[in-house]
Amino acid sequence: MENGGNNNVVNALLNKEMRHGRTAHILSSSSLRKKSDLTIVSKPWVFALSLLGLTPLAERVSFLTEQVAYYTGPTVGGLLNATCGNATELIIAIFALNNNKIAVVKYSLLGSIISNLLLVLGTSLLCGGITNLRKEQKYDREDDEEGDNDLEEVVIGFWSGVAWLLGMTVIIAVLSEYVVQTIEDASDSWGLSVSFLSIIFLPIVGNAAEHAGAIIFAFKNKLDISLGVSLGSSTQISMFVVPLCVIVAWILGIRMDLNFNLLETGSLALAIIITAFTLQDGTSHYMKGLVLVLCYIVIAACFLVQRSPSNYLMAIKLDFSFFCVTRSLYPVEIMMTLPHAIGIETSCSKFSKWPKIACPFVENSGNGFCSYSMLLQHIAPAAANRTHVNKLFHNKSLLIKAF
């Protein structure tokens, strides 16, 4: 009798709310939307302005690194160039790892390599070829090495350079944190995938110094230096920054691999092959640069149309119906998020005997009614199949209504 009375109370409450068009899900969603509208609108602008601020800082950090490296000798200078010269990419990657955004790390580093091979080098060859149409451009000039030794000129002291370098690194760290935290909001607002923003926009900002320097040297008909800048930066990222990010992820206890899908692997292979064929004869023409730039545009278009969810996790909605015990037995409709289907937790004590699922929205009516509304966007590919999810909840009386 008591259960029947409780059921009648719950049904009466539900009918009353439905007549007025209000449910716990609608109320919680509408109130949350009102509170967060201003934040959601401003976050894309934070992302854009942070990228804009990182662009000149990346160029200045590269310049200061070269100035400080002049005083330290070739060995320490080379290590300093490898670390601080790619400070923007490295800091963005570390913040993304700290926020468990593995896809942003992998896409940004892959995009940096492709950007240096195709965009930076291609723009250099294109601009240099157009500027020096009546001159033969070569970048295997062994007899001109002596005349290039005076290219670097020290204009700042050692300690001044170190102080400026540390200060700008701190500012880059702050802006990089804003970029990482707002990239998904910018993706939703602009209708662009996270993969496109990570592989196109972030590398362009990080490679601002290489891009500017390579073009300047190309205008001066010094393509050997432009070639060294673009290929050297690609080598540093692939041989130093990428392994370092894997080690940092291991230290943080984050599982990160270098497993790329077909499009990403094919894009990298295409960039390497096209660059190798372009540079094999030791001469340059503006058409070669145009080919490299067009290849970069094609790769960018591929990632533009590809809808890859962030963190390599699949955006799938699951509707569950289950029975839970509070004051009585009654059904509750929910949509849930399963982060990797591993280590799933919640702070809701009512469901301590149930599979613990992370629930950001909890609404209690005070009469035993509990409604959860969540977007399922964090299921790992390995767990994104009906069989695995059914096994996960097989002994928990959880019925999957729609997959």
PDB file of C-alpha atoms in Angstrom, residues 101-201:
ATOM      1  CA  LYS A 101      42.707  16.177 -24.636  1.00  0.00           C
ATOM      2  CA  ILE A 102      44.872  13.632 -26.405  1.00  0.00           C
ATOM      3  CA  ALA A 103      43.454  14.374 -29.845  1.00  0.00           C
ATOM      4  CA  VAL A 104      44.421  18.043 -29.591  1.00  0.00           C
ATOM      5  CA  VAL A 105      48.011  17.032 -28.777  1.00  0.00           C
ATOM      6  CA  LYS A 106      48.310  14.556 -31.615  1.00  0.00           C
ATOM      7  CA  TYR A 107      46.621  16.760 -34.197  1.00  0.00           C
ATOM      8  CA  SER A 108      48.611  19.872 -33.263  1.00  0.00           C
ATOM      9  CA  LEU A 109      51.969  18.080 -33.445  1.00  0.00           C
ATOM     10  CA  LEU A 110      51.055  16.345 -36.698  1.00  0.00           C
ATOM     11  CA  GLY A 111      49.847  19.656 -38.077  1.00  0.00           C
ATOM     12  CA  SER A 112      53.120  21.342 -37.096  1.00  0.00           C
ATOM     13  CA  ILE A 113      55.118  18.813 -39.104  1.00  0.00           C
ATOM     14  CA  ILE A 114      52.835  19.073 -42.131  1.00  0.00           C
ATOM     15  CA  SER A 115      52.719  22.865 -41.878  1.00  0.00           C
ATOM     16  CA  ASN A 116      56.514  23.161 -41.883  1.00  0.00           C
ATOM     17  CA  LEU A 117      56.918  20.748 -44.786  1.00  0.00           C
ATOM     18  CA  LEU A 118      54.202  22.163 -47.024  1.00  0.00           C
ATOM     19  CA  LEU A 119      53.026  25.603 -45.934  1.00  0.00           C
ATOM     20  CA  VAL A 120      56.253  27.170 -44.627  1.00  0.00           C
ATOM     21  CA  LEU A 121      58.513  25.680 -47.287  1.00  0.00           C
ATOM     22  CA  GLY A 122      55.935  26.108 -50.043  1.00  0.00           C
ATOM     23  CA  THR A 123      55.336  29.765 -49.222  1.00  0.00           C
ATOM     24  CA  SER A 124      59.086  30.358 -49.122  1.00  0.00           C
ATOM     25  CA  LEU A 125      59.625  28.794 -52.546  1.00  0.00           C
ATOM     26  CA  LEU A 126      56.616  30.635 -53.964  1.00  0.00           C
ATOM     27  CA  CYS A 127      57.599  34.068 -52.637  1.00  0.00           C
ATOM     28  CA  GLY A 128      61.268  33.583 -53.441  1.00  0.00           C
ATOM     29  CA  GLY A 129      60.498  32.387 -56.950  1.00  0.00           C
ATOM     30  CA  ILE A 130      58.195  35.306 -57.722  1.00  0.00           C
ATOM     31  CA  THR A 131      60.645  37.846 -56.290  1.00  0.00           C
ATOM     32  CA  ASN A 132      63.659  36.418 -58.119  1.00  0.00           C
ATOM     33  CA  LEU A 133      62.132  35.385 -61.440  1.00  0.00           C
ATOM     34  CA  ARG A 134      65.275  36.270 -63.408  1.00  0.00           C
ATOM     35  CA  LYS A 135      67.649  34.511 -61.048  1.00  0.00           C
ATOM     36  CA  GLU A 136      68.291  30.822 -60.690  1.00  0.00           C
ATOM     37  CA  GLN A 137      67.527  29.800 -57.143  1.00  0.00           C
ATOM     38  CA  LYS A 138      69.650  27.049 -55.641  1.00  0.00           C
ATOM     39  CA  TYR A 139      69.867  25.715 -52.125  1.00  0.00           C
ATOM     40  CA  ASP A 140      72.959  23.495 -52.441  1.00  0.00           C
ATOM     41  CA  ARG A 141      75.431  26.356 -52.345  1.00  0.00           C
ATOM     42  CA  GLU A 142      78.538  25.098 -50.594  1.00  0.00           C
ATOM     43  CA  ASP A 143      80.704  27.904 -51.962  1.00  0.00           C
ATOM     44  CA  ASP A 144      78.465  30.590 -50.475  1.00  0.00           C
ATOM     45  CA  GLU A 145      78.646  29.383 -46.877  1.00  0.00           C
ATOM     46  CA  GLU A 146      81.330  31.886 -45.928  1.00  0.00           C
ATOM     47  CA  GLY A 147      79.150  34.806 -46.931  1.00  0.00           C
ATOM     48  CA  ASP A 148      76.292  33.551 -44.769  1.00  0.00           C
ATOM     49  CA  ASN A 149      78.188  33.477 -41.493  1.00  0.00           C
ATOM     50  CA  ASP A 150      77.289  37.057 -40.674  1.00  0.00           C
ATOM     51  CA  LEU A 151      73.553  36.489 -40.812  1.00  0.00           C
ATOM     52  CA  GLU A 152      73.162  36.270 -37.037  1.00  0.00           C
ATOM     53  CA  GLU A 153      73.938  39.401 -35.110  1.00  0.00           C
ATOM     54  CA  VAL A 154      73.753  39.610 -31.328  1.00  0.00           C
ATOM     55  CA  VAL A 155      71.629  42.570 -30.270  1.00  0.00           C
ATOM     56  CA  ILE A 156      70.799  41.623 -26.678  1.00  0.00           C
ATOM     57  CA  GLY A 157      72.784  40.491 -23.648  1.00  0.00           C
ATOM     58  CA  PHE A 158      72.669  37.005 -22.164  1.00  0.00           C
ATOM     59  CA  TRP A 159      70.817  37.755 -18.912  1.00  0.00           C
ATOM     60  CA  SER A 160      68.479  40.193 -20.612  1.00  0.00           C
ATOM     61  CA  GLY A 161      67.628  37.525 -23.160  1.00  0.00           C
ATOM     62  CA  VAL A 162      67.028  34.933 -20.426  1.00  0.00           C
ATOM     63  CA  ALA A 163      64.753  37.311 -18.502  1.00  0.00           C
ATOM     64  CA  TRP A 164      62.715  38.197 -21.582  1.00  0.00           C
ATOM     65  CA  LEU A 165      62.560  34.529 -22.568  1.00  0.00           C
ATOM     66  CA  LEU A 166      61.185  33.481 -19.178  1.00  0.00           C
ATOM     67  CA  GLY A 167      58.650  36.311 -19.144  1.00  0.00           C
ATOM     68  CA  MET A 168      57.332  35.542 -22.605  1.00  0.00           C
ATOM     69  CA  THR A 169      57.203  31.827 -21.810  1.00  0.00           C
ATOM     70  CA  VAL A 170      54.922  32.559 -18.850  1.00  0.00           C
ATOM     71  CA  ILE A 171      52.631  34.660 -21.051  1.00  0.00           C
ATOM     72  CA  ILE A 172      52.583  31.899 -23.677  1.00  0.00           C
ATOM     73  CA  ALA A 173      51.643  29.403 -20.960  1.00  0.00           C
ATOM     74  CA  VAL A 174      48.690  31.547 -19.860  1.00  0.00           C
ATOM     75  CA  LEU A 175      47.411  32.052 -23.404  1.00  0.00           C
ATOM     76  CA  SER A 176      47.961  28.371 -24.230  1.00  0.00           C
ATOM     77  CA  GLU A 177      45.784  27.369 -21.294  1.00  0.00           C
ATOM     78  CA  TYR A 178      43.001  29.591 -22.630  1.00  0.00           C
ATOM     79  CA  VAL A 179      43.403  28.048 -26.080  1.00  0.00           C
ATOM     80  CA  VAL A 180      43.170  24.492 -24.765  1.00  0.00           C
ATOM     81  CA  GLN A 181      40.182  25.202 -22.532  1.00  0.00           C
ATOM     82  CA  THR A 182      38.150  26.994 -25.208  1.00  0.00           C
ATOM     83  CA  ILE A 183      38.968  25.031 -28.368  1.00  0.00           C
ATOM     84  CA  GLU A 184      35.890  22.817 -28.087  1.00  0.00           C
ATOM     85  CA  ASP A 185      33.597  25.811 -27.519  1.00  0.00           C
ATOM     86  CA  ALA A 186      35.109  27.511 -30.562  1.00  0.00           C
ATOM     87  CA  SER A 187      34.553  24.317 -32.528  1.00  0.00           C
ATOM     88  CA  ASP A 188      30.870  24.237 -31.572  1.00  0.00           C
ATOM     89  CA  SER A 189      30.373  27.951 -32.219  1.00  0.00           C
ATOM     90  CA  TRP A 190      32.136  28.111 -35.585  1.00  0.00           C
ATOM     91  CA  GLY A 191      30.952  24.757 -36.895  1.00  0.00           C
ATOM     92  CA  LEU A 192      34.526  23.515 -37.336  1.00  0.00           C
ATOM     93  CA  SER A 193      35.800  20.224 -35.996  1.00  0.00           C
ATOM     94  CA  VAL A 194      38.368  20.118 -33.213  1.00  0.00           C
ATOM     95  CA  SER A 195      40.657  18.179 -35.527  1.00  0.00           C
ATOM     96  CA  PHE A 196      40.599  21.011 -38.096  1.00  0.00           C
ATOM     97  CA  LEU A 197      41.325  23.689 -35.502  1.00  0.00           C
ATOM     98  CA  SER A 198      44.129  21.608 -33.992  1.00  0.00           C
ATOM     99  CA  ILE A 199      45.837  20.615 -37.216  1.00  0.00           C
ATOM    100  CA  ILE A 200      45.488  23.953 -39.054  1.00  0.00           C
ATOM    101  CA  PHE A 201      45.128  26.908 -36.683  1.00  0.00           C
TER     102      PHE A 201
END
